[in-house]
Every structure is written in structure tokens, then in C-alpha cells.
Coordinates of C-alpha atoms in Angstrom, one line a residue:
Chain A
M1 CA -13.8 16.2 7.9
T2 CA -11.4 17.7 5.6
L3 CA -8.9 17.7 8.9
F4 CA -9.7 14.1 9.5
L5 CA -8.7 13.6 5.4
Q6 CA -5.4 16.3 5.2
T7 CA -3.6 14.4 8.7
L8 CA -4.9 10.7 7.8
P9 CA -1.6 9.5 6.1
F10 CA 0.6 10.9 8.1
L11 CA -1.2 8.8 11.0
L12 CA -1.5 5.4 9.3
D13 CA 2.6 5.8 8.0
G14 CA 3.0 6.8 12.3
L15 CA 0.9 3.3 12.8
R16 CA 2.8 1.4 10.6
I17 CA 5.8 2.2 13.0
T18 CA 3.5 1.4 16.3
L19 CA 2.3 -2.4 14.1
L20 CA 6.1 -3.1 13.1
V21 CA 7.6 -2.6 16.6
S22 CA 4.7 -4.6 18.5
A23 CA 5.6 -7.5 16.0
G24 CA 8.6 -7.2 16.6
V25 CA 8.1 -7.4 20.1
I26 CA 6.1 -10.2 20.1
V27 CA 8.0 -12.5 17.7
L28 CA 11.0 -11.9 19.5
S29 CA 9.4 -12.1 23.3
L30 CA 7.8 -15.4 21.7
L31 CA 11.3 -16.8 20.8
I32 CA 12.8 -15.7 24.1
G33 CA 10.0 -16.0 26.8
V34 CA 8.7 -19.6 25.7
P35 CA 12.0 -21.6 25.9
L36 CA 13.0 -19.9 28.9
G37 CA 9.4 -21.0 30.2
C38 CA 9.5 -24.3 30.0
V39 CA 13.0 -24.5 31.4
L40 CA 11.4 -22.6 34.4
A41 CA 8.6 -25.4 34.6
F42 CA 10.8 -28.0 34.2
G43 CA 14.2 -27.4 34.1
P44 CA 16.4 -28.1 37.1
L45 CA 16.9 -25.8 39.9
W46 CA 20.2 -24.3 38.7
A47 CA 18.8 -23.5 35.1
R48 CA 15.3 -21.4 37.3
F49 CA 17.2 -19.3 39.4
P50 CA 18.5 -17.0 37.0
I51 CA 15.6 -17.3 34.9
R52 CA 13.9 -16.0 38.1
I53 CA 15.5 -13.3 38.8
Y54 CA 15.0 -12.1 35.4
A55 CA 11.5 -12.4 35.4
D56 CA 11.3 -10.7 38.6
F57 CA 13.6 -8.2 38.3
V58 CA 11.5 -7.2 34.6
R59 CA 8.4 -6.8 35.9
G60 CA 9.1 -5.0 39.3
V61 CA 10.0 -2.0 36.7
P62 CA 8.4 0.4 34.7
I63 CA 8.6 -0.4 30.7
L64 CA 9.2 3.6 30.7
V65 CA 12.4 3.1 32.9
L66 CA 13.6 -0.4 31.1
L67 CA 13.4 2.1 27.8
Y68 CA 15.1 4.6 29.5
F69 CA 17.8 2.8 30.5
V70 CA 18.6 1.1 27.6
Y71 CA 18.8 4.4 25.3
Y72 CA 20.3 6.9 27.9
G73 CA 22.1 4.4 29.7
L74 CA 23.7 1.6 27.7
P75 CA 25.4 4.2 25.6
A76 CA 27.3 5.0 29.3
I77 CA 29.3 1.5 28.8
K78 CA 29.6 2.5 24.9
V79 CA 26.5 0.5 23.9
N80 CA 25.0 2.5 21.3
L81 CA 21.2 1.5 19.7
P82 CA 19.6 3.9 17.6
S83 CA 16.4 4.0 19.1
L84 CA 14.5 2.5 16.6
T85 CA 16.0 -1.0 17.9
A86 CA 16.9 0.5 21.8
A87 CA 13.1 0.5 21.5
I88 CA 12.8 -3.0 20.5
V89 CA 15.4 -4.3 22.9
A90 CA 13.5 -2.6 26.4
L91 CA 10.3 -3.6 25.4
T92 CA 11.2 -7.3 24.1
A93 CA 13.0 -7.6 27.7
F94 CA 9.8 -6.9 29.9
K95 CA 7.2 -9.1 27.4
S96 CA 9.9 -12.2 27.3
A97 CA 9.3 -11.5 31.5
Q98 CA 5.9 -11.6 30.7
V99 CA 5.9 -14.8 28.2
I100 CA 7.8 -16.5 30.5
E101 CA 5.1 -16.4 33.4
I102 CA 2.4 -16.6 30.7
T103 CA 4.6 -20.3 29.7
R104 CA 5.3 -21.3 33.2
G105 CA 1.8 -21.5 34.3
A106 CA 0.3 -22.6 31.3
F107 CA 2.7 -25.8 31.8
Q108 CA 2.0 -25.9 35.7
S109 CA -2.1 -25.5 35.5
I110 CA -1.9 -29.0 33.9
P111 CA -2.8 -31.5 37.1
R112 CA 0.3 -34.1 37.8
G113 CA -1.7 -36.8 37.3
Q114 CA -1.3 -36.3 33.1
T115 CA 2.6 -36.9 33.8
E116 CA 1.8 -39.7 36.2
A117 CA -0.8 -41.3 33.4
A118 CA 1.3 -40.5 30.8
K119 CA 4.6 -42.2 31.9
S120 CA 2.7 -45.4 33.4
I121 CA 1.4 -46.0 29.9
G122 CA 5.1 -46.0 28.3
L123 CA 5.8 -42.7 26.9
G124 CA 9.2 -41.2 26.9
L125 CA 10.4 -37.3 28.2
L126 CA 9.8 -36.1 24.9
D127 CA 6.4 -38.1 23.8
R128 CA 5.2 -37.0 27.0
F129 CA 5.7 -33.8 26.2
V130 CA 4.6 -33.1 22.3
H131 CA 1.4 -35.0 23.1
V132 CA 0.7 -34.7 26.4
L133 CA 1.6 -31.2 27.9
A134 CA 1.8 -29.3 24.9
P135 CA -1.4 -29.3 23.5
Q136 CA -2.9 -28.7 26.8
A137 CA -0.4 -26.1 27.8
I138 CA -1.2 -24.2 24.5
R139 CA -4.8 -24.1 25.3
R140 CA -3.8 -22.3 28.6
F141 CA -1.2 -19.9 27.2
L142 CA -3.0 -18.5 24.3
P143 CA -5.5 -16.7 26.2
P144 CA -3.4 -14.1 28.5
F145 CA -1.0 -14.5 25.3
V146 CA -3.6 -12.5 23.2
N147 CA -4.4 -10.2 25.9
S148 CA -0.5 -9.4 26.2
V149 CA -0.4 -8.4 22.4
V150 CA -3.1 -6.0 23.7
D151 CA -0.7 -5.2 26.3
T152 CA 1.9 -4.6 23.4
V153 CA 1.0 -2.5 21.3
K154 CA -0.3 0.3 24.2
G155 CA 2.7 0.0 25.8
S156 CA 4.8 0.3 21.8
S157 CA 3.0 3.9 21.9
L158 CA 6.7 4.9 24.9
V159 CA 8.6 4.9 21.8
S160 CA 7.4 8.5 21.3
L161 CA 9.5 9.5 24.3
L162 CA 12.2 8.9 22.4
G163 CA 11.1 10.1 19.1
I164 CA 10.7 7.4 17.5
V165 CA 7.6 9.0 15.4
D166 CA 4.7 6.1 16.1
L167 CA 0.9 6.7 16.0
M168 CA 1.7 8.8 19.5
L169 CA 4.1 10.5 18.3
A170 CA 2.6 11.5 14.3
L171 CA -0.2 12.2 16.6
Q172 CA 1.4 14.9 18.8
Q173 CA 3.0 16.2 15.6
V174 CA 0.0 16.6 13.9
I175 CA -1.4 18.7 16.9
G176 CA 1.3 20.4 17.2
R177 CA 0.8 21.4 13.3
T178 CA -2.8 22.4 13.5
H179 CA -3.4 23.1 17.0
V180 CA -6.9 21.2 16.8
A181 CA -5.9 19.2 20.2
L182 CA -9.0 17.3 21.4
P183 CA -11.4 15.5 18.0
L184 CA -7.3 14.3 16.8
Y185 CA -6.7 12.5 20.5
V186 CA -10.1 11.0 20.8
M187 CA -9.1 10.3 17.0
G188 CA -6.0 8.7 18.0
A189 CA -7.9 6.1 20.7
L190 CA -10.0 5.3 18.1
M191 CA -7.4 4.2 15.7
Y192 CA -5.6 1.9 19.2
F193 CA -9.0 0.8 19.8
A194 CA -9.9 -0.6 16.6
I195 CA -6.5 -2.9 16.7
N196 CA -6.9 -4.1 20.3
Y197 CA -10.5 -4.5 20.5
P198 CA -10.7 -7.9 18.1
L199 CA -7.7 -8.8 20.5
S200 CA -9.2 -8.5 23.7
T201 CA -12.2 -9.9 22.7
L202 CA -10.3 -13.0 20.4
S203 CA -8.8 -13.2 24.2
R204 CA -12.1 -13.8 26.0
R205 CA -13.3 -15.8 23.6
L206 CA -10.1 -18.1 24.4
E207 CA -11.0 -17.9 27.3
K208 CA -14.1 -19.3 27.5
R209 CA -13.1 -21.6 25.6
F210 CA -10.4 -23.6 26.8
I211 CA -10.3 -23.0 30.5
Chain B
M1 CA 32.6 -1.9 31.5
T2 CA 34.7 -0.5 29.2
N3 CA 36.3 2.2 31.2
Y4 CA 33.6 3.6 32.8
H5 CA 34.6 5.5 36.1
F6 CA 31.5 5.4 38.6
N7 CA 31.2 8.3 40.6
F8 CA 28.2 7.9 42.7
A9 CA 29.6 11.4 45.1
I10 CA 27.6 13.2 42.4
V11 CA 24.8 11.0 41.6
W12 CA 24.5 10.9 45.8
R13 CA 23.7 15.1 46.6
Y14 CA 20.8 14.6 44.0
A15 CA 19.4 11.7 46.3
A16 CA 17.0 13.5 47.7
K17 CA 15.3 14.2 44.4
L18 CA 14.7 10.9 44.3
F19 CA 13.3 10.4 47.1
D20 CA 10.3 13.2 46.8
G21 CA 10.4 11.7 43.6
L22 CA 9.3 8.2 45.5
L23 CA 7.3 9.8 47.7
L24 CA 4.9 11.8 45.5
S25 CA 5.0 8.1 43.1
I26 CA 3.0 6.4 46.4
E27 CA 0.8 9.5 46.9
L28 CA -0.1 8.6 43.1
A29 CA -0.6 5.4 43.4
I30 CA -2.4 5.4 47.0
A31 CA -5.1 8.5 45.7
T32 CA -5.3 6.6 42.3
I33 CA -6.2 3.8 44.0
A34 CA -8.6 5.4 46.1
I35 CA -10.2 6.8 43.7
G36 CA -10.1 4.1 41.5
M37 CA -11.6 1.8 44.3
V38 CA -14.9 4.0 44.5
I39 CA -15.3 3.9 40.4
G40 CA -14.4 -0.1 40.1
L41 CA -17.3 -1.0 43.1
V42 CA -19.8 1.1 42.2
L43 CA -19.5 0.3 38.5
A44 CA -19.0 -3.7 39.2
L45 CA -22.3 -3.0 41.8
V46 CA -24.4 -1.1 39.3
E47 CA -23.3 -3.7 36.1
M48 CA -24.9 -6.6 38.0
D49 CA -27.5 -5.2 40.2
G50 CA -28.4 -2.0 38.4
P51 CA -31.4 -1.6 35.2
R52 CA -30.2 -3.3 32.3
W53 CA -29.9 0.1 30.5
V54 CA -26.5 1.2 31.9
R55 CA -24.5 -2.4 31.5
P56 CA -23.4 -1.2 27.6
F57 CA -22.4 2.0 29.1
I58 CA -20.3 0.8 31.7
R59 CA -19.4 -2.2 28.8
G60 CA -17.9 0.7 26.7
Y61 CA -16.2 2.7 29.3
V62 CA -14.3 -0.3 30.1
E63 CA -13.8 -1.7 26.6
F64 CA -12.5 1.7 25.2
I65 CA -10.1 2.2 27.9
R66 CA -8.5 -1.3 28.1
N67 CA -8.0 -1.0 24.7
V68 CA -5.9 2.5 24.4
P69 CA -2.6 3.3 25.2
L70 CA -2.1 5.1 28.9
L71 CA -0.3 7.7 28.1
L72 CA -2.7 8.5 25.0
L73 CA -5.5 9.2 27.6
V74 CA -3.1 11.2 29.9
Y75 CA -1.9 13.6 26.8
L76 CA -6.0 13.7 26.3
V77 CA -6.3 14.6 29.7
F78 CA -4.0 17.5 30.2
Y79 CA -3.8 18.8 26.6
G80 CA -7.3 17.4 24.5
V81 CA -9.7 18.6 27.1
P82 CA -8.9 21.8 27.8
S83 CA -8.1 22.8 24.5
A84 CA -11.9 22.6 23.8
I85 CA -13.6 23.8 27.3
D86 CA -12.4 26.4 29.4
L87 CA -11.1 24.0 32.2
Q88 CA -7.7 24.9 33.7
Y89 CA -5.9 22.0 36.1
D90 CA -2.6 21.4 37.0
A91 CA -0.5 18.2 35.5
T92 CA -0.4 16.1 38.9
T93 CA -4.4 16.8 38.9
S94 CA -4.3 16.1 35.5
F95 CA -2.5 12.7 35.8
V96 CA -4.4 11.6 38.6
V97 CA -7.9 11.8 37.4
T98 CA -6.6 9.5 34.8
L99 CA -4.9 7.0 35.9
A100 CA -7.8 6.5 38.4
I101 CA -10.5 7.0 35.5
Y102 CA -8.0 3.6 33.7
S103 CA -7.7 2.0 36.8
G104 CA -11.1 2.0 37.8
A105 CA -12.0 -0.1 34.2
Y106 CA -9.3 -2.4 34.9
L107 CA -10.7 -2.4 39.0
V108 CA -14.2 -2.8 37.7
E109 CA -13.8 -6.4 36.2
V110 CA -11.4 -7.7 39.0
L111 CA -14.2 -6.8 41.2
R112 CA -16.6 -8.0 39.3
A113 CA -15.3 -11.1 38.8
G114 CA -14.7 -11.0 43.1
F115 CA -19.2 -10.9 43.2
E116 CA -19.3 -13.5 41.0
A117 CA -17.6 -15.9 42.7
V118 CA -19.0 -15.0 46.0
P119 CA -21.6 -18.4 46.4
K120 CA -25.1 -18.2 45.9
G121 CA -25.6 -20.0 49.4
L122 CA -23.7 -17.6 51.3
I123 CA -25.9 -14.8 50.3
E124 CA -29.0 -17.3 50.8
A125 CA -27.7 -17.3 54.3
G126 CA -27.5 -13.9 55.2
K127 CA -31.3 -13.1 53.6
A128 CA -31.9 -16.4 56.1
I129 CA -30.8 -14.8 59.2
G130 CA -32.8 -11.8 58.3
L131 CA -30.5 -9.4 56.7
T132 CA -31.6 -6.6 54.2
P133 CA -29.9 -6.6 50.6
V134 CA -27.6 -3.7 51.9
G135 CA -27.1 -5.5 55.1
V136 CA -26.2 -8.8 53.0
L137 CA -24.1 -6.5 50.6
I138 CA -22.3 -4.8 53.0
H139 CA -21.7 -8.1 55.5
V140 CA -21.8 -10.9 53.0
R141 CA -21.2 -10.2 49.8
L142 CA -18.6 -7.1 49.7
P143 CA -16.0 -8.8 52.0
T144 CA -16.2 -12.4 50.3
A145 CA -15.5 -10.9 47.0
L146 CA -13.2 -8.4 48.4
R147 CA -11.1 -11.4 50.3
I148 CA -11.6 -13.5 46.5
A149 CA -10.4 -10.7 44.6
L150 CA -7.3 -9.6 46.6
P151 CA -4.4 -12.0 44.6
S152 CA -5.6 -10.4 41.2
L153 CA -5.9 -6.6 43.1
S154 CA -2.3 -7.2 44.3
N155 CA -1.5 -7.5 40.5
T156 CA -3.4 -4.5 39.9
Y157 CA -2.1 -2.1 42.3
V158 CA 1.8 -3.1 41.5
S159 CA 1.4 -2.6 37.5
L160 CA -0.9 0.8 39.0
F161 CA 2.4 2.3 40.9
K162 CA 4.8 1.1 37.6
D163 CA 2.1 3.4 35.6
T164 CA 2.9 6.6 37.8
S165 CA 5.6 6.6 35.9
I166 CA 4.0 8.0 32.7
A167 CA 3.3 11.1 34.6
S168 CA 6.8 11.8 34.1
A169 CA 5.6 12.8 30.1
I170 CA 3.9 15.5 31.8
A171 CA 6.6 16.9 33.8
V172 CA 4.8 15.7 37.0
P173 CA 8.1 15.1 39.3
E174 CA 7.9 11.6 40.5
L175 CA 10.8 9.2 40.4
A176 CA 10.7 8.7 36.7
Y177 CA 11.3 12.1 36.2
G178 CA 13.3 12.7 39.1
M179 CA 15.6 10.2 37.8
R180 CA 15.9 12.0 34.0
W181 CA 16.5 15.3 35.7
I182 CA 19.3 13.8 37.8
E183 CA 20.4 12.7 34.3
T184 CA 21.0 15.6 32.5
Q185 CA 22.2 17.9 35.8
T186 CA 25.4 15.2 35.7
F187 CA 25.2 13.0 32.5
R188 CA 26.1 10.5 35.1
T189 CA 23.7 7.5 33.8
V190 CA 24.3 4.2 34.6
E191 CA 24.9 5.3 38.5
V192 CA 21.6 7.4 38.1
Y193 CA 19.8 4.1 36.9
L194 CA 21.6 1.8 39.6
L195 CA 20.4 3.7 42.6
A196 CA 16.6 4.7 40.5
T197 CA 16.2 0.8 39.1
P198 CA 16.3 -0.6 43.0
I199 CA 14.2 2.3 44.0
Y200 CA 11.1 0.5 41.7
L201 CA 12.0 -2.5 42.2
V202 CA 11.9 -2.8 46.6
T203 CA 8.7 -0.7 46.3
S204 CA 7.3 -3.2 44.1
Y205 CA 8.1 -5.7 45.9
A206 CA 7.2 -4.5 49.2
I207 CA 3.5 -3.3 47.8
L208 CA 3.2 -7.0 47.1
L209 CA 4.6 -8.7 50.0
L210 CA 2.5 -6.7 52.1
L211 CA -1.1 -7.7 49.7
R212 CA 0.8 -11.2 49.7
L213 CA 0.7 -10.5 54.2
A214 CA -2.8 -9.9 53.6
E215 CA -3.6 -12.6 51.0
R216 CA -2.9 -15.4 53.8
R217 CA -4.0 -13.5 56.6
Y218 CA -8.0 -13.1 55.1
A219 CA -7.6 -16.6 52.6
I220 CA -10.7 -18.2 52.2
T221 CA -10.9 -21.7 53.2
R222 CA -12.8 -23.9 52.1

């Protein structure tokens, strides 16, 4: 028990980095992914094509490889990013691709009749989007998006492999010092669980309500 | 690209390392999927048809695994468990066990959804022609559920293949490990990634296309 109390402040420091990285990645990937997802759902073919390629490319490669590529690969072409920035860039590149797909899926799940009905009562493009499509799409967007937040928090543990002292690496360091492995791993797992479980429950509730 | 001089020849010399890595990645994925499917099927069936008291345990397993990072579970099994109980295993075995337990939690959900989507009338029809409950399971529920679940299954399989890259964290010599190894030997970082990233991409795609073909072949037409 004293061991846990002694190591707790150190683990909480790591947890702060885990949450910081996750929050940064989520905000950035919303800013990038939602507009691109809208273009993928409604845009002209020439604009959809590069976005499709991007999303498919990024989702076909493991996050770990993207992370290594940004951190170890880019310096070769004189792009030197500090590890925390590199981690956020790589995770955002990955998460954006998922947000693009979720956004596209949300819009495409709306029946065509909705657009036709909106057109028939004389709504213009902007009004159709704001008053008819977007309110319905957001209900389809939320459940998978919240699930994807859980994924982000879990995926952020990979930044420990670049030497960033997040919860995962803080845990490793405490274990290295104290040589108490299993109880501390379980404690770390429970800390991740405490953040993610409410989110997955929320996602399931939203799914039941909206989909 | 500021004056970067490509030198693929050096990296090419280690291409065998990448090939071996890819083979191991695929082997890891296949072994994991095989064990994970057994875990998923058994637990999905027990959750639906089994006694009520086991349900909280299955839920607990699924929720715990799904809300904890895979990397942490990999360390927990490889470093944590042997430190507490006297059990020795190598990194590869340890990783397969971990990823199978991890994928099991996702597969239970996918397969349960598949089973729940089997039309009631179909099950009754099975009973009506005189099939025993086991007969109904083997000839009606299982094949129908698997066909319904195929699209979700292919997504899970592809992400499992990508997850094998985490094995490099405990030095299992799969593809991601091979990449980093060549990089540290040659310092030709860009070339290594230009060779290895497409390998992941193409393999992920091959898995997806193969399963799409299966989806089309076994699609349930209503």
C-alpha cells in the first residue's frame, strides 16, 4: 500500500502527459477530419480522390510505424521534431483518417429522401446542410467518435516508445526502480480503465439512443 | 527533400530481414486469430445460452481488455506475470497469448452481434425440421452468424495484423522490429520506411480484399 502511495504522484505526472497528448490529438483530428470528411461525402471527385488515398494509406499502416516514421524518418529530410511534437503529429495523422471515415459514414447514412425533401421545400445548399443533414449526421457521428477517443487514449501509450514519460513509461520507470512488476502493471491498467470505461459506456448509450 | 541522397542498395541487402519479419507478422496474426476466434465463439455462446452467473465474468473480461492499451497488456504478460509466478516463456509465445486474449474481447462482441442478428424464424425452422439444439447451432446459427459478422470480422482481422507491430516492443523479430533493426544498421531511415511501409499497406489490403471476396461470395441476400 505504501508503495502505491509513494509512486502515485509520479504516475499521475505521467497520466497528465497521457491526457495532454490524447486531448491534443483529438482536438486536432476533429479540426482536420471533419471538414475533410464532409468533402469526402459531398465534394467533387477530384477533391475526394486525394482524401480517399490519404485515409486508406494511413489506415493501412500500424500507428507504431507512423510514429517511428515521423520521429526517426523525417529528420533524414531535415524535418526535426521534438519527440512530443512528433508523437502528436503522427497520432493526429492516424486519428484524422478515422475521423474522416466516421464523418463520411455519418453523412452517407442519412437517407437520400431527406436531401430531396429539403430541396423540394426550396432549401438552398447551406440551409440543407445546417438544418437537415448536420443535425442528423451528428447523432451518427457521436457514438463511433467517442469510441475513437477511447482508442486515442489507448494508442497514446505508444508515445512511451519515443521516450515520452506518459503513464505507460512512468509505470515502466517505477517498476524499474522498485522491481515490483505485476501489481504496478495492474494498477496502471486500472488507471487507463478508469478513464476509458466511462467513455465506452457513454459510446454504447449514445449508440442505443441514436442509431 | 533537401539534398537527400537515396541509397536503396544498402537497404536492399537486408531485404531478407524484412521478408522474414513479414512472415512472422503474418504467422503471429494467423495464430492470434485462430485462438482469438475460439475464445470469442465460446464466450459469445456462453454469454447468450449459458447460465446467468457467468455473464458478469465475461462482461468484466471484455470491458477490462477493451479499455486498456495493448502495449500495457503485452508488458503485463511478458514482464509482470513471470515476476509474480514461476512461469517462463519466450517473447513470441507471450505476445501470441496476449494478442489472442486481446482479440478475444473484440471478437466476443462481433460474434455476439452476429448471433443476435440471426432471424428467429430461421432458428424455429431448424427446430421444426427436427434438428437438436446442437444441430441448430452447427447447421443454422453458426454459419448464419459468421456470414452476418463477416464485414466486422474483416475489420478486426486487419487491425489485428497491424497490432502485431506492437510485438517489436518486446523484441519479437516481426516486420516493425526488422524495420528498426535495418535502420540502426544502415542509418538509411527514409529508404527503410519507403520499402517497409508499402509492405504493411499491401498486406493489410490483401487481407481486406480476400475477406471482401468472401463477403460477396457468402453475402446473405434477403
